Amino acid sequence: MNIIETQNLTKTYGDFTAVSHLNLHVRKGRIYGFLGPNGAGKSTLIKAILGDVPSTGRISFRDRENGPLRKMRIGYVPQSIDIEKYTPMDVYDLIASFCFRFPVFLKSRKIADEIREALAVFEADQLLYKSIGTLSGGELQRVLLSLAIM
């Protein structure tokens, strides 16, 4: 079963065409990777599928046989993210603010355990209360991957 399909997906930036008439079929239960040189349109493709950049063509989602999408969650980790060194936010605050409807300043043991479990998948559970601005590039990527799977 195809869970994501694109038909003639095209994205241009002025005179530059980043993605041209792409037909893509993403099958359920498979893992995909996009390879290519810088500027080949890999990130643009993902951003178009996520609806972060406008494009032409058709994008459809399906989460069950013979039916439209009910609710699909897609995790995305950007190539880079700029965070000020003195941002008053720790890893708990970042992930909790995206994933839970609970005030982050009221720390919850249950939420912390769920976040720690996701961080542990990427060997980053020790970062739970570390300030976002002090993370190394690799630590930040592991935190963002944990956020994406949540």
mmCIF file of the C-alpha atoms, coordinates in Angstrom:
data_MODEL
# 
_entry.id   MODEL 
# 
loop_
_atom_site.group_PDB 
_atom_site.id 
_atom_site.type_symbol 
_atom_site.label_atom_id 
_atom_site.label_alt_id 
_atom_site.label_comp_id 
_atom_site.label_asym_id 
_atom_site.label_entity_id 
_atom_site.label_seq_id 
_atom_site.pdbx_PDB_ins_code 
_atom_site.Cartn_x 
_atom_site.Cartn_y 
_atom_site.Cartn_z 
_atom_site.occupancy 
_atom_site.B_iso_or_equiv 
_atom_site.pdbx_formal_charge 
_atom_site.auth_seq_id 
_atom_site.auth_comp_id 
_atom_site.auth_asym_id 
_atom_site.auth_atom_id 
_atom_site.pdbx_PDB_model_num 
ATOM 1   C CA . MET A 1 1   ? 0.000  0.000  0.000   1.00 0.00 ? 1   MET A CA 1 
ATOM 2   C CA . ASN A 1 2   ? 1.283  3.472  -0.909  1.00 0.00 ? 2   ASN A CA 1 
ATOM 3   C CA . ILE A 1 3   ? 0.941  5.835  2.045   1.00 0.00 ? 3   ILE A CA 1 
ATOM 4   C CA . ILE A 1 4   ? 2.365  8.883  0.243   1.00 0.00 ? 4   ILE A CA 1 
ATOM 5   C CA . GLU A 1 5   ? 2.105  9.542  -3.479  1.00 0.00 ? 5   GLU A CA 1 
ATOM 6   C CA . THR A 1 6   ? 3.174  12.526 -5.532  1.00 0.00 ? 6   THR A CA 1 
ATOM 7   C CA . GLN A 1 7   ? 2.169  13.161 -9.121  1.00 0.00 ? 7   GLN A CA 1 
ATOM 8   C CA . ASN A 1 8   ? 4.048  15.724 -11.207 1.00 0.00 ? 8   ASN A CA 1 
ATOM 9   C CA . LEU A 1 9   ? 5.343  17.433 -8.058  1.00 0.00 ? 9   LEU A CA 1 
ATOM 10  C CA . THR A 1 10  ? 7.223  20.577 -9.059  1.00 0.00 ? 10  THR A CA 1 
ATOM 11  C CA . LYS A 1 11  ? 8.805  23.299 -6.955  1.00 0.00 ? 11  LYS A CA 1 
ATOM 12  C CA . THR A 1 12  ? 10.486 26.359 -8.392  1.00 0.00 ? 12  THR A CA 1 
ATOM 13  C CA . TYR A 1 13  ? 12.267 29.271 -6.773  1.00 0.00 ? 13  TYR A CA 1 
ATOM 14  C CA . GLY A 1 14  ? 12.012 32.044 -9.347  1.00 0.00 ? 14  GLY A CA 1 
ATOM 15  C CA . ASP A 1 15  ? 13.757 30.741 -12.468 1.00 0.00 ? 15  ASP A CA 1 
ATOM 16  C CA . PHE A 1 16  ? 15.360 27.797 -10.622 1.00 0.00 ? 16  PHE A CA 1 
ATOM 17  C CA . THR A 1 17  ? 13.532 24.460 -10.630 1.00 0.00 ? 17  THR A CA 1 
ATOM 18  C CA . ALA A 1 18  ? 14.411 22.473 -7.496  1.00 0.00 ? 18  ALA A CA 1 
ATOM 19  C CA . VAL A 1 19  ? 12.034 19.547 -8.131  1.00 0.00 ? 19  VAL A CA 1 
ATOM 20  C CA . SER A 1 20  ? 10.590 18.808 -11.562 1.00 0.00 ? 20  SER A CA 1 
ATOM 21  C CA . HIS A 1 21  ? 7.529  16.622 -12.309 1.00 0.00 ? 21  HIS A CA 1 
ATOM 22  C CA . LEU A 1 22  ? 8.372  14.048 -9.633  1.00 0.00 ? 22  LEU A CA 1 
ATOM 23  C CA . ASN A 1 23  ? 6.210  10.944 -9.284  1.00 0.00 ? 23  ASN A CA 1 
ATOM 24  C CA . LEU A 1 24  ? 6.919  9.200  -5.993  1.00 0.00 ? 24  LEU A CA 1 
ATOM 25  C CA . HIS A 1 25  ? 5.262  6.231  -4.304  1.00 0.00 ? 25  HIS A CA 1 
ATOM 26  C CA . VAL A 1 26  ? 6.138  5.632  -0.650  1.00 0.00 ? 26  VAL A CA 1 
ATOM 27  C CA . ARG A 1 27  ? 5.066  2.172  0.470   1.00 0.00 ? 27  ARG A CA 1 
ATOM 28  C CA . LYS A 1 28  ? 3.937  1.328  3.987   1.00 0.00 ? 28  LYS A CA 1 
ATOM 29  C CA . GLY A 1 29  ? 6.564  -0.379 6.143   1.00 0.00 ? 29  GLY A CA 1 
ATOM 30  C CA . ARG A 1 30  ? 9.569  0.628  4.059   1.00 0.00 ? 30  ARG A CA 1 
ATOM 31  C CA . ILE A 1 31  ? 12.447 2.974  4.832   1.00 0.00 ? 31  ILE A CA 1 
ATOM 32  C CA . TYR A 1 32  ? 13.536 5.466  2.181   1.00 0.00 ? 32  TYR A CA 1 
ATOM 33  C CA . GLY A 1 33  ? 16.612 7.602  1.765   1.00 0.00 ? 33  GLY A CA 1 
ATOM 34  C CA . PHE A 1 34  ? 17.153 10.471 -0.653  1.00 0.00 ? 34  PHE A CA 1 
ATOM 35  C CA . LEU A 1 35  ? 20.677 10.783 -2.019  1.00 0.00 ? 35  LEU A CA 1 
ATOM 36  C CA . GLY A 1 36  ? 22.142 13.440 -4.245  1.00 0.00 ? 36  GLY A CA 1 
ATOM 37  C CA . PRO A 1 37  ? 24.537 16.354 -4.392  1.00 0.00 ? 37  PRO A CA 1 
ATOM 38  C CA . ASN A 1 38  ? 23.967 19.679 -2.670  1.00 0.00 ? 38  ASN A CA 1 
ATOM 39  C CA . GLY A 1 39  ? 21.193 21.582 -4.400  1.00 0.00 ? 39  GLY A CA 1 
ATOM 40  C CA . ALA A 1 40  ? 19.606 18.467 -5.904  1.00 0.00 ? 40  ALA A CA 1 
ATOM 41  C CA . GLY A 1 41  ? 16.233 19.179 -4.234  1.00 0.00 ? 41  GLY A CA 1 
ATOM 42  C CA . LYS A 1 42  ? 16.215 16.567 -1.454  1.00 0.00 ? 42  LYS A CA 1 
ATOM 43  C CA . SER A 1 43  ? 15.197 18.960 1.336   1.00 0.00 ? 43  SER A CA 1 
ATOM 44  C CA . THR A 1 44  ? 12.821 20.825 -0.966  1.00 0.00 ? 44  THR A CA 1 
ATOM 45  C CA . LEU A 1 45  ? 11.054 17.546 -1.780  1.00 0.00 ? 45  LEU A CA 1 
ATOM 46  C CA . ILE A 1 46  ? 10.556 16.723 1.892   1.00 0.00 ? 46  ILE A CA 1 
ATOM 47  C CA . LYS A 1 47  ? 9.403  20.268 2.692   1.00 0.00 ? 47  LYS A CA 1 
ATOM 48  C CA . ALA A 1 48  ? 6.901  20.143 -0.205  1.00 0.00 ? 48  ALA A CA 1 
ATOM 49  C CA . ILE A 1 49  ? 5.492  16.819 1.023   1.00 0.00 ? 49  ILE A CA 1 
ATOM 50  C CA . LEU A 1 50  ? 5.171  18.276 4.530   1.00 0.00 ? 50  LEU A CA 1 
ATOM 51  C CA . GLY A 1 51  ? 3.434  21.373 3.141   1.00 0.00 ? 51  GLY A CA 1 
ATOM 52  C CA . ASP A 1 52  ? 6.201  23.693 4.359   1.00 0.00 ? 52  ASP A CA 1 
ATOM 53  C CA . VAL A 1 53  ? 6.816  25.102 0.854   1.00 0.00 ? 53  VAL A CA 1 
ATOM 54  C CA . PRO A 1 54  ? 4.178  25.610 -1.845  1.00 0.00 ? 54  PRO A CA 1 
ATOM 55  C CA . SER A 1 55  ? 4.476  23.388 -4.896  1.00 0.00 ? 55  SER A CA 1 
ATOM 56  C CA . THR A 1 56  ? 2.468  22.288 -7.910  1.00 0.00 ? 56  THR A CA 1 
ATOM 57  C CA . GLY A 1 57  ? 1.303  18.792 -8.707  1.00 0.00 ? 57  GLY A CA 1 
ATOM 58  C CA . ARG A 1 58  ? -0.574 16.447 -6.424  1.00 0.00 ? 58  ARG A CA 1 
ATOM 59  C CA . ILE A 1 59  ? 0.414  14.994 -3.057  1.00 0.00 ? 59  ILE A CA 1 
ATOM 60  C CA . SER A 1 60  ? -1.818 12.407 -1.418  1.00 0.00 ? 60  SER A CA 1 
ATOM 61  C CA . PHE A 1 61  ? -1.636 10.542 1.867   1.00 0.00 ? 61  PHE A CA 1 
ATOM 62  C CA . ARG A 1 62  ? -3.326 7.274  2.810   1.00 0.00 ? 62  ARG A CA 1 
ATOM 63  C CA . ASP A 1 63  ? -3.169 5.341  6.060   1.00 0.00 ? 63  ASP A CA 1 
ATOM 64  C CA . ARG A 1 64  ? -5.502 2.459  5.227   1.00 0.00 ? 64  ARG A CA 1 
ATOM 65  C CA . GLU A 1 65  ? -6.529 0.405  2.218   1.00 0.00 ? 65  GLU A CA 1 
ATOM 66  C CA . ASN A 1 66  ? -9.162 2.037  0.000   1.00 0.00 ? 66  ASN A CA 1 
ATOM 67  C CA . GLY A 1 67  ? -9.494 5.093  2.162   1.00 0.00 ? 67  GLY A CA 1 
ATOM 68  C CA . PRO A 1 68  ? -8.206 8.610  2.604   1.00 0.00 ? 68  PRO A CA 1 
ATOM 69  C CA . LEU A 1 69  ? -5.891 9.716  5.346   1.00 0.00 ? 69  LEU A CA 1 
ATOM 70  C CA . ARG A 1 70  ? -7.416 9.794  8.786   1.00 0.00 ? 70  ARG A CA 1 
ATOM 71  C CA . LYS A 1 71  ? -4.443 11.265 10.618  1.00 0.00 ? 71  LYS A CA 1 
ATOM 72  C CA . MET A 1 72  ? -0.821 10.777 9.670   1.00 0.00 ? 72  MET A CA 1 
ATOM 73  C CA . ARG A 1 73  ? 2.115  11.967 11.730  1.00 0.00 ? 73  ARG A CA 1 
ATOM 74  C CA . ILE A 1 74  ? 5.374  12.660 9.961   1.00 0.00 ? 74  ILE A CA 1 
ATOM 75  C CA . GLY A 1 75  ? 8.561  13.400 11.878  1.00 0.00 ? 75  GLY A CA 1 
ATOM 76  C CA . TYR A 1 76  ? 11.104 15.661 10.197  1.00 0.00 ? 76  TYR A CA 1 
ATOM 77  C CA . VAL A 1 77  ? 14.587 16.679 11.291  1.00 0.00 ? 77  VAL A CA 1 
ATOM 78  C CA . PRO A 1 78  ? 15.979 19.769 9.552   1.00 0.00 ? 78  PRO A CA 1 
ATOM 79  C CA . GLN A 1 79  ? 19.566 19.878 8.307   1.00 0.00 ? 79  GLN A CA 1 
ATOM 80  C CA . SER A 1 80  ? 20.392 22.638 10.742  1.00 0.00 ? 80  SER A CA 1 
ATOM 81  C CA . ILE A 1 81  ? 18.735 24.824 13.314  1.00 0.00 ? 81  ILE A CA 1 
ATOM 82  C CA . ASP A 1 82  ? 19.989 28.062 14.829  1.00 0.00 ? 82  ASP A CA 1 
ATOM 83  C CA . ILE A 1 83  ? 19.597 28.276 18.580  1.00 0.00 ? 83  ILE A CA 1 
ATOM 84  C CA . GLU A 1 84  ? 21.049 31.080 20.644  1.00 0.00 ? 84  GLU A CA 1 
ATOM 85  C CA . LYS A 1 85  ? 23.590 29.922 23.221  1.00 0.00 ? 85  LYS A CA 1 
ATOM 86  C CA . TYR A 1 86  ? 21.651 31.496 26.103  1.00 0.00 ? 86  TYR A CA 1 
ATOM 87  C CA . THR A 1 87  ? 18.176 30.284 25.133  1.00 0.00 ? 87  THR A CA 1 
ATOM 88  C CA . PRO A 1 88  ? 16.414 29.630 28.469  1.00 0.00 ? 88  PRO A CA 1 
ATOM 89  C CA . MET A 1 89  ? 15.148 26.203 27.469  1.00 0.00 ? 89  MET A CA 1 
ATOM 90  C CA . ASP A 1 90  ? 16.304 22.690 28.203  1.00 0.00 ? 90  ASP A CA 1 
ATOM 91  C CA . VAL A 1 91  ? 15.698 19.520 26.200  1.00 0.00 ? 91  VAL A CA 1 
ATOM 92  C CA . TYR A 1 92  ? 12.651 18.652 28.320  1.00 0.00 ? 92  TYR A CA 1 
ATOM 93  C CA . ASP A 1 93  ? 11.089 22.061 27.583  1.00 0.00 ? 93  ASP A CA 1 
ATOM 94  C CA . LEU A 1 94  ? 11.725 21.770 23.834  1.00 0.00 ? 94  LEU A CA 1 
ATOM 95  C CA . ILE A 1 95  ? 10.232 18.317 23.400  1.00 0.00 ? 95  ILE A CA 1 
ATOM 96  C CA . ALA A 1 96  ? 7.390  18.781 25.906  1.00 0.00 ? 96  ALA A CA 1 
ATOM 97  C CA . SER A 1 97  ? 6.282  22.018 24.218  1.00 0.00 ? 97  SER A CA 1 
ATOM 98  C CA . PHE A 1 98  ? 5.899  20.219 20.879  1.00 0.00 ? 98  PHE A CA 1 
ATOM 99  C CA . CYS A 1 99  ? 4.435  16.928 22.069  1.00 0.00 ? 99  CYS A CA 1 
ATOM 100 C CA . PHE A 1 100 ? 2.249  17.599 25.101  1.00 0.00 ? 100 PHE A CA 1 
ATOM 101 C CA . ARG A 1 101 ? -0.574 19.920 26.082  1.00 0.00 ? 101 ARG A CA 1 
ATOM 102 C CA . PHE A 1 102 ? 0.830  20.572 29.526  1.00 0.00 ? 102 PHE A CA 1 
ATOM 103 C CA . PRO A 1 103 ? 2.644  23.685 30.756  1.00 0.00 ? 103 PRO A CA 1 
ATOM 104 C CA . VAL A 1 104 ? 6.362  22.970 30.431  1.00 0.00 ? 104 VAL A CA 1 
ATOM 105 C CA . PHE A 1 105 ? 7.197  24.996 33.533  1.00 0.00 ? 105 PHE A CA 1 
ATOM 106 C CA . LEU A 1 106 ? 5.227  22.420 35.542  1.00 0.00 ? 106 LEU A CA 1 
ATOM 107 C CA . LYS A 1 107 ? 7.620  19.534 35.117  1.00 0.00 ? 107 LYS A CA 1 
ATOM 108 C CA . SER A 1 108 ? 5.850  16.179 34.953  1.00 0.00 ? 108 SER A CA 1 
ATOM 109 C CA . ARG A 1 109 ? 7.573  12.933 35.908  1.00 0.00 ? 109 ARG A CA 1 
ATOM 110 C CA . LYS A 1 110 ? 5.352  11.005 33.469  1.00 0.00 ? 110 LYS A CA 1 
ATOM 111 C CA . ILE A 1 111 ? 6.218  13.332 30.580  1.00 0.00 ? 111 ILE A CA 1 
ATOM 112 C CA . ALA A 1 112 ? 9.890  13.294 31.543  1.00 0.00 ? 112 ALA A CA 1 
ATOM 113 C CA . ASP A 1 113 ? 9.864  9.478  31.453  1.00 0.00 ? 113 ASP A CA 1 
ATOM 114 C CA . GLU A 1 114 ? 8.293  9.452  27.969  1.00 0.00 ? 114 GLU A CA 1 
ATOM 115 C CA . ILE A 1 115 ? 10.818 11.984 26.686  1.00 0.00 ? 115 ILE A CA 1 
ATOM 116 C CA . ARG A 1 116 ? 13.709 10.120 28.311  1.00 0.00 ? 116 ARG A CA 1 
ATOM 117 C CA . GLU A 1 117 ? 12.552 6.905  26.599  1.00 0.00 ? 117 GLU A CA 1 
ATOM 118 C CA . ALA A 1 118 ? 12.586 8.604  23.169  1.00 0.00 ? 118 ALA A CA 1 
ATOM 119 C CA . LEU A 1 119 ? 15.984 10.156 23.891  1.00 0.00 ? 119 LEU A CA 1 
ATOM 120 C CA . ALA A 1 120 ? 17.355 6.737  24.932  1.00 0.00 ? 120 ALA A CA 1 
ATOM 121 C CA . VAL A 1 121 ? 16.695 5.405  21.420  1.00 0.00 ? 121 VAL A CA 1 
ATOM 122 C CA . PHE A 1 122 ? 19.464 7.766  20.245  1.00 0.00 ? 122 PHE A CA 1 
ATOM 123 C CA . GLU A 1 123 ? 21.611 7.413  23.380  1.00 0.00 ? 123 GLU A CA 1 
ATOM 124 C CA . ALA A 1 124 ? 20.727 10.938 24.501  1.00 0.00 ? 124 ALA A CA 1 
ATOM 125 C CA . ASP A 1 125 ? 18.662 10.333 27.647  1.00 0.00 ? 125 ASP A CA 1 
ATOM 126 C CA . GLN A 1 126 ? 21.331 12.010 29.803  1.00 0.00 ? 126 GLN A CA 1 
ATOM 127 C CA . LEU A 1 127 ? 20.555 15.293 27.967  1.00 0.00 ? 127 LEU A CA 1 
ATOM 128 C CA . LEU A 1 128 ? 17.001 15.631 29.327  1.00 0.00 ? 128 LEU A CA 1 
ATOM 129 C CA . TYR A 1 129 ? 17.696 18.686 31.483  1.00 0.00 ? 129 TYR A CA 1 
ATOM 130 C CA . LYS A 1 130 ? 20.647 20.109 29.537  1.00 0.00 ? 130 LYS A CA 1 
ATOM 131 C CA . SER A 1 131 ? 20.242 23.608 28.085  1.00 0.00 ? 131 SER A CA 1 
ATOM 132 C CA . ILE A 1 132 ? 19.488 23.571 24.350  1.00 0.00 ? 132 ILE A CA 1 
ATOM 133 C CA . GLY A 1 133 ? 22.049 26.291 23.664  1.00 0.00 ? 133 GLY A CA 1 
ATOM 134 C CA . THR A 1 134 ? 24.894 24.263 25.150  1.00 0.00 ? 134 THR A CA 1 
ATOM 135 C CA . LEU A 1 135 ? 24.341 21.102 23.090  1.00 0.00 ? 135 LEU A CA 1 
ATOM 136 C CA . SER A 1 136 ? 26.948 20.093 20.536  1.00 0.00 ? 136 SER A CA 1 
ATOM 137 C CA . GLY A 1 137 ? 25.819 19.650 16.940  1.00 0.00 ? 137 GLY A CA 1 
ATOM 138 C CA . GLY A 1 138 ? 25.625 15.868 17.337  1.00 0.00 ? 138 GLY A CA 1 
ATOM 139 C CA . GLU A 1 139 ? 23.718 16.110 20.617  1.00 0.00 ? 139 GLU A CA 1 
ATOM 140 C CA . LEU A 1 140 ? 21.224 18.513 19.058  1.00 0.00 ? 140 LEU A CA 1 
ATOM 141 C CA . GLN A 1 141 ? 20.690 16.161 16.106  1.00 0.00 ? 141 GLN A CA 1 
ATOM 142 C CA . ARG A 1 142 ? 19.986 13.267 18.499  1.00 0.00 ? 142 ARG A CA 1 
ATOM 143 C CA . VAL A 1 143 ? 17.504 15.436 20.422  1.00 0.00 ? 143 VAL A CA 1 
ATOM 144 C CA . LEU A 1 144 ? 15.774 16.465 17.185  1.00 0.00 ? 144 LEU A CA 1 
ATOM 145 C CA . LEU A 1 145 ? 15.603 12.822 16.038  1.00 0.00 ? 145 LEU A CA 1 
ATOM 146 C CA . SER A 1 146 ? 14.003 11.945 19.380  1.00 0.00 ? 146 SER A CA 1 
ATOM 147 C CA . LEU A 1 147 ? 11.497 14.749 18.897  1.00 0.00 ? 147 LEU A CA 1 
ATOM 148 C CA . ALA A 1 148 ? 10.712 13.475 15.393  1.00 0.00 ? 148 ALA A CA 1 
ATOM 149 C CA . ILE A 1 149 ? 9.883  9.961  16.599  1.00 0.00 ? 149 ILE A CA 1 
ATOM 150 C CA . MET A 1 150 ? 7.630  11.305 19.325  1.00 0.00 ? 150 MET A CA 1 
# 
